[in-house]
XYZ file of C-alpha atoms in Angstrom:
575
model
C 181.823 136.642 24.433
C 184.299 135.882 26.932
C 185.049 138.881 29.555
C 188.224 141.144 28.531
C 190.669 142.844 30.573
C 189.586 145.837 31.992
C 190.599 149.068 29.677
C 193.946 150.716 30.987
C 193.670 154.000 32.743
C 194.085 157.240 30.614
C 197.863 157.942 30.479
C 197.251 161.549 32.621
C 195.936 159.466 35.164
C 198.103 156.234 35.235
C 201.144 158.717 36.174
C 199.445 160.236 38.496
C 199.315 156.518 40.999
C 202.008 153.503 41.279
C 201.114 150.409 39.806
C 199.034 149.482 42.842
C 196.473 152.177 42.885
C 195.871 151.442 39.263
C 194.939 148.305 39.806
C 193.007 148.746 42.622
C 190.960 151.309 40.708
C 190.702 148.894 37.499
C 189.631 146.225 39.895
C 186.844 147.621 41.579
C 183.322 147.797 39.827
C 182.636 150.515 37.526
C 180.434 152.403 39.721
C 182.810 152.114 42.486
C 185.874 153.258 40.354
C 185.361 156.766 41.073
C 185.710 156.558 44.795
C 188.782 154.546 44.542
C 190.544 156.746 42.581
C 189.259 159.715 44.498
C 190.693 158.005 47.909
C 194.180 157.559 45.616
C 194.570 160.907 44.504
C 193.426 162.546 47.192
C 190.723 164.714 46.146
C 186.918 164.650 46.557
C 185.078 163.112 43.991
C 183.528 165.727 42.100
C 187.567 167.321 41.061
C 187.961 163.035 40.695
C 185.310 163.042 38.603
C 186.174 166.015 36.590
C 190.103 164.523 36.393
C 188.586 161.089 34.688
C 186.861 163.566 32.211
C 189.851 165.752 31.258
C 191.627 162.926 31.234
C 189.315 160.510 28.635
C 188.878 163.553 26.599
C 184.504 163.776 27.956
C 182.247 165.755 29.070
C 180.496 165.893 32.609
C 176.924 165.794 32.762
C 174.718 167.763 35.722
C 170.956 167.391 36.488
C 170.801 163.761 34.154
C 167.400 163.067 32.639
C 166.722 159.393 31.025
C 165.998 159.548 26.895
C 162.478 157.864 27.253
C 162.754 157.493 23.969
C 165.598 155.474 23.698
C 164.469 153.152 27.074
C 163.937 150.020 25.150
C 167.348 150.565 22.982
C 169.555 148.900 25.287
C 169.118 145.344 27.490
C 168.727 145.938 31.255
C 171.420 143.773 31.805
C 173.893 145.574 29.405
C 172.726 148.825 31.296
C 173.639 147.356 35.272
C 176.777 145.619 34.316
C 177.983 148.835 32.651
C 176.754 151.489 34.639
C 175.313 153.527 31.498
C 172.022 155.083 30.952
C 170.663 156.790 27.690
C 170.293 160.556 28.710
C 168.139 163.721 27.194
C 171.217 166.726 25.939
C 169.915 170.227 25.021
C 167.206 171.631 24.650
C 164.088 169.794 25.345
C 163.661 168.163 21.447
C 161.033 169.717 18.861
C 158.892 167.678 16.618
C 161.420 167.508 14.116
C 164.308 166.195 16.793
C 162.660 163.501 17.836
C 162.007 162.584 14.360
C 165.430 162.337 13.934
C 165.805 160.757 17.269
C 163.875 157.771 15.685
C 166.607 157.753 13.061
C 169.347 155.521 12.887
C 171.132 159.140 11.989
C 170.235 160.818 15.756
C 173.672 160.345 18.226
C 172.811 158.389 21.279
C 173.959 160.211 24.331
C 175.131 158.236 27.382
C 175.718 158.865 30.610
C 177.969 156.517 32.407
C 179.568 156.491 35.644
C 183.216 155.425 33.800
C 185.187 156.043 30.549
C 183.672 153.038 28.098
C 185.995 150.348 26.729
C 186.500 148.275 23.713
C 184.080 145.787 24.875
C 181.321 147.951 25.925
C 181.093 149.999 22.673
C 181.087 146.792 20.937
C 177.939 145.177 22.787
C 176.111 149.014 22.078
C 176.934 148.532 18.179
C 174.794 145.080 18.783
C 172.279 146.724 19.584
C 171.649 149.822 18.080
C 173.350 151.702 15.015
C 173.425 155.243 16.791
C 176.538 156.487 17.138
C 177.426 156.674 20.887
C 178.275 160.112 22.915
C 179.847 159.632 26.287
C 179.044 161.710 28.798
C 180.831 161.214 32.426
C 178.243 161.584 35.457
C 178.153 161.010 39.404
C 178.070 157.546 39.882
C 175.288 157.139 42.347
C 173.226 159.110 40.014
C 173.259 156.695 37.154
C 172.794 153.977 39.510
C 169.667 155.927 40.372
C 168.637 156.191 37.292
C 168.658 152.823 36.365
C 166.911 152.109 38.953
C 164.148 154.362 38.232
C 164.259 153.654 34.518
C 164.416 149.264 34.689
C 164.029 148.336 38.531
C 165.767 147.249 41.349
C 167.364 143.065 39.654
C 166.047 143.657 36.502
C 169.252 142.610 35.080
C 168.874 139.296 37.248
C 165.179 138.677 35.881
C 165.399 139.379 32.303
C 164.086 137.187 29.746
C 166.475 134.427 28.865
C 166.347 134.865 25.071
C 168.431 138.136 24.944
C 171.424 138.097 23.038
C 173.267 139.916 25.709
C 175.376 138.187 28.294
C 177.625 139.570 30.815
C 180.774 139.187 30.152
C 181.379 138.939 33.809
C 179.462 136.030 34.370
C 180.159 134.005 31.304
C 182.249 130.903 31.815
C 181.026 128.687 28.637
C 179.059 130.730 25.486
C 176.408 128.022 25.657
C 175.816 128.565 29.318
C 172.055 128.979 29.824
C 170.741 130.757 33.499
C 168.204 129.119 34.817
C 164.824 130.504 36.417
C 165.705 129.901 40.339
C 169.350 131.112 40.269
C 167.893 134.306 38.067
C 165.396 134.807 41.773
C 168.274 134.150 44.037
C 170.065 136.881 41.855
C 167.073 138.893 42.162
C 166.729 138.791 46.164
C 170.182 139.599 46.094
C 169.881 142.444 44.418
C 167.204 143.902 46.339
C 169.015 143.689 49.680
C 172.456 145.007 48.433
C 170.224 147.977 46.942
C 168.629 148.438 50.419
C 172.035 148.115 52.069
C 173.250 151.081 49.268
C 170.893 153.172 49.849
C 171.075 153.148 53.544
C 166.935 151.316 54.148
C 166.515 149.942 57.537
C 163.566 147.389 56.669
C 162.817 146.248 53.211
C 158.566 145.325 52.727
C 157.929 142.645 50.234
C 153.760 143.776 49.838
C 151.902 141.474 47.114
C 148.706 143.791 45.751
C 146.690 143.044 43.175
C 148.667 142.308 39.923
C 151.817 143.477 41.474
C 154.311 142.951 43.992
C 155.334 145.773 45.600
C 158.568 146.429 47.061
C 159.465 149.563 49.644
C 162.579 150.684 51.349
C 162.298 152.598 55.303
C 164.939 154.902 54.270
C 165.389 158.058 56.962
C 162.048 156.772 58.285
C 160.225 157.150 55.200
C 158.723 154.528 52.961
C 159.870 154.580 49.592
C 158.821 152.374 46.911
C 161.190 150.540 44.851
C 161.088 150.778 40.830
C 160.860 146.780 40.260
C 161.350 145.205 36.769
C 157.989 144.877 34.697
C 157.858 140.855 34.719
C 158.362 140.922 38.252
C 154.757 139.129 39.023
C 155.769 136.142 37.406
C 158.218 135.334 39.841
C 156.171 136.343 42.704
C 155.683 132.858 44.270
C 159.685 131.872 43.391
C 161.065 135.397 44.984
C 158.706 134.529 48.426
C 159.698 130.861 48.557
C 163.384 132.256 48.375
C 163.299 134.811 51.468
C 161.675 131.568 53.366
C 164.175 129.844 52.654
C 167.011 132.036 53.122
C 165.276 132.363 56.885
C 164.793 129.019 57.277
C 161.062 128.972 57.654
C 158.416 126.157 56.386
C 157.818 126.951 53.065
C 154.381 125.092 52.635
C 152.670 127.164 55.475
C 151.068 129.568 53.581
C 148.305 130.362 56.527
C 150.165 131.227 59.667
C 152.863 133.948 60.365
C 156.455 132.788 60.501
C 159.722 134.555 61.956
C 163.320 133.628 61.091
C 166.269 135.041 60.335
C 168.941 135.895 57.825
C 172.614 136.123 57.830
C 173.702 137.834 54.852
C 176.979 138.912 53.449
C 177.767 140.847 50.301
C 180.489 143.270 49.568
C 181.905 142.971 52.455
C 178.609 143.726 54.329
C 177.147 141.337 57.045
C 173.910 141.689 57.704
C 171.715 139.746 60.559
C 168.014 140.356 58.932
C 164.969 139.486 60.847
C 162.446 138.189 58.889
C 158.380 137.941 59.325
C 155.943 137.011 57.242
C 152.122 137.108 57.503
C 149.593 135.627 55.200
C 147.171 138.249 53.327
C 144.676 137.839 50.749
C 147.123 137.540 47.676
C 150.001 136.026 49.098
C 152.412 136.305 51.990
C 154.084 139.530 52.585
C 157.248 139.485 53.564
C 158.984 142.351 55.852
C 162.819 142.071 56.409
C 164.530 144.234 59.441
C 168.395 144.904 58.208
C 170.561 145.149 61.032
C 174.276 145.959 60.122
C 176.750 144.351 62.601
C 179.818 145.823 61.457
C 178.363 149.407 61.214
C 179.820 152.684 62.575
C 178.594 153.126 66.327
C 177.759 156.516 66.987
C 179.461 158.892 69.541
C 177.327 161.211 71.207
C 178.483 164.436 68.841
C 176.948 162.156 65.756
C 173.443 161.575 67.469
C 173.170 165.437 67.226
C 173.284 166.240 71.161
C 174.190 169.823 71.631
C 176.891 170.387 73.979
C 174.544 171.577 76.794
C 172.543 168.504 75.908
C 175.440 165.873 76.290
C 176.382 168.068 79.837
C 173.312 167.337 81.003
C 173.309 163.444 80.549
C 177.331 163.017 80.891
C 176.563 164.172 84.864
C 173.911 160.831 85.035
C 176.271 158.525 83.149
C 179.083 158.864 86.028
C 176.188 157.882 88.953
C 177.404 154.631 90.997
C 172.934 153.495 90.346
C 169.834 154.485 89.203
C 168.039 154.203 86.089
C 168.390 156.310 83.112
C 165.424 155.834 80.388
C 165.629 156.408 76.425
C 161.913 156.848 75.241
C 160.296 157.446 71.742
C 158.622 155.272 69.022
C 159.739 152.380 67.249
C 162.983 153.489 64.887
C 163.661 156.604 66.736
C 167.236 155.525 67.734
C 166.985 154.837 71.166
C 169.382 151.647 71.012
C 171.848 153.488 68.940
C 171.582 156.256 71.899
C 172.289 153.352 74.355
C 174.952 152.272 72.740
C 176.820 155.822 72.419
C 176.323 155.723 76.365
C 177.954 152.681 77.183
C 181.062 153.112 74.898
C 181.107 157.108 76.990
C 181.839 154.937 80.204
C 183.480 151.814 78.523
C 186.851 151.066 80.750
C 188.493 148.205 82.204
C 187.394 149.248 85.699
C 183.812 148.280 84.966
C 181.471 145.540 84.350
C 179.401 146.006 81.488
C 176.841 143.377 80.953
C 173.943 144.067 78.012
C 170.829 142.373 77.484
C 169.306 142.952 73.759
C 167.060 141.694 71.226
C 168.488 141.723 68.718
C 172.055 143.116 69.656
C 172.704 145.859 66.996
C 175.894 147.126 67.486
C 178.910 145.463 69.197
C 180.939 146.845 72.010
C 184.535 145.855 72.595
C 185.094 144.807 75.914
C 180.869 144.995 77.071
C 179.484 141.225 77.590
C 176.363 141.081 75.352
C 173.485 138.714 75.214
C 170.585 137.913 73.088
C 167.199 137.093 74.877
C 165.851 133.994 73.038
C 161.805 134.169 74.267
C 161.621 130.842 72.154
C 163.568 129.110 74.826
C 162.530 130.675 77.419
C 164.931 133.530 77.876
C 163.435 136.728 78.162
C 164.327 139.912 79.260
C 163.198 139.532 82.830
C 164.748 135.702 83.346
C 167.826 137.215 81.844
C 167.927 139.744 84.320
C 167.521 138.099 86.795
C 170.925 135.979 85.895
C 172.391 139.111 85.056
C 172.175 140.105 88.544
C 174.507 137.542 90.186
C 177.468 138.064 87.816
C 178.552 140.972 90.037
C 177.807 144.250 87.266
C 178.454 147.576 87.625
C 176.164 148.926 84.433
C 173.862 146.563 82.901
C 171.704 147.719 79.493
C 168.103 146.270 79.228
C 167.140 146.404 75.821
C 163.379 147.543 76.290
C 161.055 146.811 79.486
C 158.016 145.665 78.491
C 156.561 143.901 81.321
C 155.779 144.815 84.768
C 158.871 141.938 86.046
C 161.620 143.582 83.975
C 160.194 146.813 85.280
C 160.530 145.400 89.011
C 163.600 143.857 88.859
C 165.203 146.710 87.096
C 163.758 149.097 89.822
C 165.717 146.823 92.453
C 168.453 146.274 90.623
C 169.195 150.138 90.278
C 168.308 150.699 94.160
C 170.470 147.684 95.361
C 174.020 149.573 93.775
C 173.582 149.427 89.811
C 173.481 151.966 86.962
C 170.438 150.452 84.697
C 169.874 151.769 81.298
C 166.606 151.028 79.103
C 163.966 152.017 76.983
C 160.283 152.445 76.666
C 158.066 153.415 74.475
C 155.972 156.739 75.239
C 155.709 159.925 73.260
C 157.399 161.959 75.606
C 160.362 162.097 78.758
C 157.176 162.699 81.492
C 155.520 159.760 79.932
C 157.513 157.300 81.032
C 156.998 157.689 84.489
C 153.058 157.503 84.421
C 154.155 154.085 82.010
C 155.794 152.495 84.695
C 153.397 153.432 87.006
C 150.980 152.235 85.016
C 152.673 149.023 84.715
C 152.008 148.158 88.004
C 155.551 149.797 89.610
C 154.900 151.843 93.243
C 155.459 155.486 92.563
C 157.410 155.703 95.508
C 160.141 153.232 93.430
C 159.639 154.919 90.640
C 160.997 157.855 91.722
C 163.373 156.574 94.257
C 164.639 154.380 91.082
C 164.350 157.047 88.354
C 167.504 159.470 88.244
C 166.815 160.749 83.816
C 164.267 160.423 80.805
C 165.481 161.189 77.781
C 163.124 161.271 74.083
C 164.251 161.043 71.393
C 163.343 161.417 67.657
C 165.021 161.125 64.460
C 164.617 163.890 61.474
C 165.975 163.930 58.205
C 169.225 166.295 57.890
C 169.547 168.604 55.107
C 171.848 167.681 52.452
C 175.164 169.525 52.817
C 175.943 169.725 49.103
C 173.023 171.545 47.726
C 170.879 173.223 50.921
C 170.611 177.006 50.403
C 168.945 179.656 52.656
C 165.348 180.887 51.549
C 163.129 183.044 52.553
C 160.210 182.290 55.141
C 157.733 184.414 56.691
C 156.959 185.386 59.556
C 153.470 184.521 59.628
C 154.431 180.828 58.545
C 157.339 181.216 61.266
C 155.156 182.243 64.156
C 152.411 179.673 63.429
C 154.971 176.660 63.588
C 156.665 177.794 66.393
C 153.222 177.707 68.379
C 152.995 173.974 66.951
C 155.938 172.792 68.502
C 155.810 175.290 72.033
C 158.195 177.907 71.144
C 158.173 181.485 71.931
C 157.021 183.424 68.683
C 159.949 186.066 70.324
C 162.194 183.668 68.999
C 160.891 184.466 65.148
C 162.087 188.444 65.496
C 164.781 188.713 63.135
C 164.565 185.720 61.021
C 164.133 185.913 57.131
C 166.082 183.206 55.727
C 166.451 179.605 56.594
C 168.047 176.390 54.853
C 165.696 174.332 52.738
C 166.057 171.047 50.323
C 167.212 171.847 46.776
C 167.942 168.544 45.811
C 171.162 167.374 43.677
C 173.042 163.821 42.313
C 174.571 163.661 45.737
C 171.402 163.433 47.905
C 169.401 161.685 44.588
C 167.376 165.009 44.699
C 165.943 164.374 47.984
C 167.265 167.272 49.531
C 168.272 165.194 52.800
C 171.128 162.900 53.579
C 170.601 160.926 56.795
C 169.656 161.261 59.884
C 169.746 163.641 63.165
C 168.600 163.366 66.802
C 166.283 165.796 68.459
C 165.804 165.550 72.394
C 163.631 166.301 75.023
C 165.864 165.109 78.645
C 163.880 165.174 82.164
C 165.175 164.988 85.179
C 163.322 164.666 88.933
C 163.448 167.102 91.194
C 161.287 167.361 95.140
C 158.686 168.891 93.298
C 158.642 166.156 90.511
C 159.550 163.593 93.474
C 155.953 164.773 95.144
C 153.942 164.644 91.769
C 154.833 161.019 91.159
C 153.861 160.286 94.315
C 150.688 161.589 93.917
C 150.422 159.899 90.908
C 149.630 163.151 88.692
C 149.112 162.936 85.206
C 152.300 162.930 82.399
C 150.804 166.660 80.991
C 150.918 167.935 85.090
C 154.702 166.458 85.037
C 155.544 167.543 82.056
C 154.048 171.457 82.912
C 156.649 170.799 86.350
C 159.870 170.281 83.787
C 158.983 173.033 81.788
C 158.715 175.677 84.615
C 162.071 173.953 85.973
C 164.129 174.532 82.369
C 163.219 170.996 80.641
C 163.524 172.094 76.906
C 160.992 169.919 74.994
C 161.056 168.312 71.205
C 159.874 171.102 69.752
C 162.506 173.562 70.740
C 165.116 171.102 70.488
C 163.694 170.610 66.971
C 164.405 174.546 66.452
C 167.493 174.577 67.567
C 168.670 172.218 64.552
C 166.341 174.555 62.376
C 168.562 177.284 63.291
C 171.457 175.917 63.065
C 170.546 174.668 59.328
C 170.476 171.286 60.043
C 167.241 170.227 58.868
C 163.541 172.036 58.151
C 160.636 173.046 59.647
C 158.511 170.929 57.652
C 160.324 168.189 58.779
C 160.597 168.851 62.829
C 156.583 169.693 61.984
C 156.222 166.210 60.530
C 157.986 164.199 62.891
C 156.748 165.616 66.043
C 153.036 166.166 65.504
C 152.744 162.914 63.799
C 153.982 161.653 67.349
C 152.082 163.484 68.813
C 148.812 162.386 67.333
């Protein structure tokens, strides 16, 4: 069947937009039809939403559950090119209801993320005789369930001997889709998914009679609900991503790491890709890097405005070094970057050295170190150093030579900015010290230390206040070095509910907790001395440094995340 013209708009609707909106809104994919005619009308998407339904005559559905029994009714591919999902309505069903349920008499309810057209109920008739009811839902919701219900490409992998074909795709009715473009539809898939649900890496694992695929989405892993034949194309969907990154696809026994340019929906991605060899087959992780995304400001990291006081006073120093620390994924780069665009101007020389260069800054000359050719972050630096900069931004110091010539670079009339890794702000003193960098540059060099760490942020939709006690309250503040004084009074605090919006997770995103250090002549005599990080960090605290742990309260009282979660991220660190 050859695709139709898309179903015009309900008449209450069409007079509410000119002849462009409309088709803008029946232009764009069903699940992104909502959002385009919210952005038209000018409303949020839930009065949208409930505007589409008034206006097609349906109902909206809350809290969606998936009909189990009615899973195998409709084709996977049917269900992602139409956006609909067979959902439970009522009461859970008796004996005698899902009797009838079996029955070719039982209504099939549907929840879709758009009013159904000619052509859709026409493919459902194919395929089963129960009468349809339409029910309208939150888009990202049905997505969701989908997911959860067929996998991530199951539509791309499905058996070739369906009856179903999408309409969208069908240029000739005796087109047949062959195996390798149904895995290149598949990989596709996967990353556009990842890039949806905002992952950061994507890990391709294969186990024993599976292939697993997770998501890193707010730090977490998450696994991915993958389509039930999925093993059989295990060997296809690897040979793909090597491909894609331009890797030797007959060496099965060594690591490999390439890269991957991808674009889709508008979306370009540079993915780094690396692949080791384990005892079933080569697993695969892929780091997405967006290089069109929103840079944050310093308000979006989550600074408080004490906080961003403190480092604004550094940022406007002629030299010196100022440090980011924290663990892999805690957003130190994305904290970089919300310094330089602070001091961005035409009066200053701006020269970044990365790898890889996440965000880009207009007006800031950025480089990529390229270790394969002999350009790391050290000989870079070096080079750096005699194009006359005011600010330069060292991606990470690893070695004791970046370390040294950043150290000289910052006392010979630069502002340096970098990153280590250490658990803490103190820590990164007794790092570079450790290095093999003289304590006496160290803190000549060293003007602030700021840690960082990410936790999840509470969904704004559907967090309420609940109760807590005070026994629970007093024991976690002693975890993370808070004053049990600070519990007196406090009965209720914001937890996760979980709703369609936040896919019933609770959290959406991502916000910064900080711990910022700064030298003073008592400091300045302890690094000398070369005193432990726990006797430096006992120094800041006396002199006002707040730590993690209190920062992490602050955003507890302010109801912008949990205690469970401040708990998890900073005594995991801590470990």
């Amino acid at each position: 069947m050859l695709a139709s013209a898309p179903a015009p708009l309900p008449a209450a609707l069409a007079a509410r937009l000119d002849a462009a909106q409309a088709q803008a809104v029946l232009e764009a994919p069903r699940e992104k039809r909502l959002a385009v005619l919210a952005a038209a009308l000018g409303l949020a998407e839930p009065e949208a939403l409930q505007a589409v339904a008034d206006a097609a005559g349906l109902g909206v559905a809350s809290n969606l559950e998936p009909d189990p029994g009615a899973r195998g009714l409709l084709p996977a591919r049917l269900v992602h090119d139409y956006q609909v999902i067979p959902i439970r309505h009522g009461p859970p069903p008796g004996p005698e209801a899902e009797a009838d349920a079996a029955s070719a008499r039982a209504p099939l309810h549907l929840a879709t993320a758009w009013p159904p057209d000619a052509v859709m109920t026409d493919w459902l008739r194919t395929f089963t005789p129960r009468p349809p009811v339409w029910h309208l839902a939150v888009p990202e919701r049905v997505h969701q369930l989908i997911i959860e219900n067929h996998g991530v490409g199951s539509g791309s992998l499905e058996d070739g001997d369906d009856a179903y074909i999408a309409p969208e795709t069908v240029s000739s009715t005796e087109e047949v889709v062959d195996e390798d473009a149904a895995v290149v539809r598949f990989v596709t898939d996967v990353i556009s998914q990842a890039v949806e649900d905002q992952a950061t890496d994507i890990h391709w694992e294969p186990q024993e009679g599976q292939l697993r695929i997770r998501y890193r989405v707010d730090g977490l892993l998450v696994p991915v609900p993958v389509p039930e034949n999925l093993l059989r194309f295990q060997d296809a969907i690897i040979s793909r991503l090597k491909i894609m990154a331009r890797l030797n696809i007959s060496e099965r026994r060594l690591p490999q790491d390439g890269r991957i340019n991808f674009k889709a929906n508008g979306t370009t991605l540079d993915i780094r890709v690396s692949t080791i060899p384990t005892i079933y087959a080569e697993s695969i992780s892929l780091r997405l890097l967006n290089q069109k995304k929103e840079a944050y400001t310093m308000d979006r990291l989550g600074m408080s405005a004490a906080e961003q006081a403190q480092v604004t006073q550094f940022l406007d120093y002629p030299h010196g070094i100022i440090l980011v620390t924290g663990p892999t994924g805690s957003g130190k780069s994305t904290t970089l970057n919300a310094f330089l665009r602070k001091i961005n101007s035409t009066d200053l020389r701006i020269i970044t050295i990365e790898d890889p260069i996440e965000y880009e800054v207009p007006g800031v000359n950025q480089m990529q170190v390229r270790p394969e050719i002999g350009l790391s972050f050290a000989d870079a630096l070096r080079h750096v150093l005699r194009q006359d900069p005011d600010v330069i931004m060292v991606g990470e110091i690893r070695d004791k030579d970046t370390a040294e010539i950043a150290i000289r670079a910052s006392l010979t009339g630069h502002l340096v900015f970098s990153t280590v890794h250490t658990n803490d702000a103190p820590g990164a003193i007794t790092r570079l010290v450790d290095m093999g960098i003289e304590p006496f540059l160290v803190a000549s060099a060293i003007e602030l230390v700021m840690a960082q760490r990410l936790v999840r942020r509470l969904c704004p939709q559907c967090s309420r206040p609940a109760p807590v006690t005070k026994v629970k309250l007093v024991e976690s503040l002693a975890i993370l070095g808070c004053d049990a004084a600070e519990a007196e009074g406090i009965t209720l605090l914001n937890a996760p509910v979980g709703c369609d919006r936040c896919r019933g997770t609770g959290y959406r995103g991502r916000i910064g907790i900080f711990e910022i250090f700064r030298l003073n002549d008592e400091m300045h005599e302890l690094v000398l001395k070369r005193e432990s990080t726990r006797t430096l960090a006992e120094a800041a605290r006396r002199h006002g440094m707040r730590t993690l742990g209190q920062s992490g309260w602050d955003k507890v009282k302010g109801g912008f995340t949990t205690l469970d979660e401040v708990l998890r991220v900073i005594t995991v660190a801590e470990k």
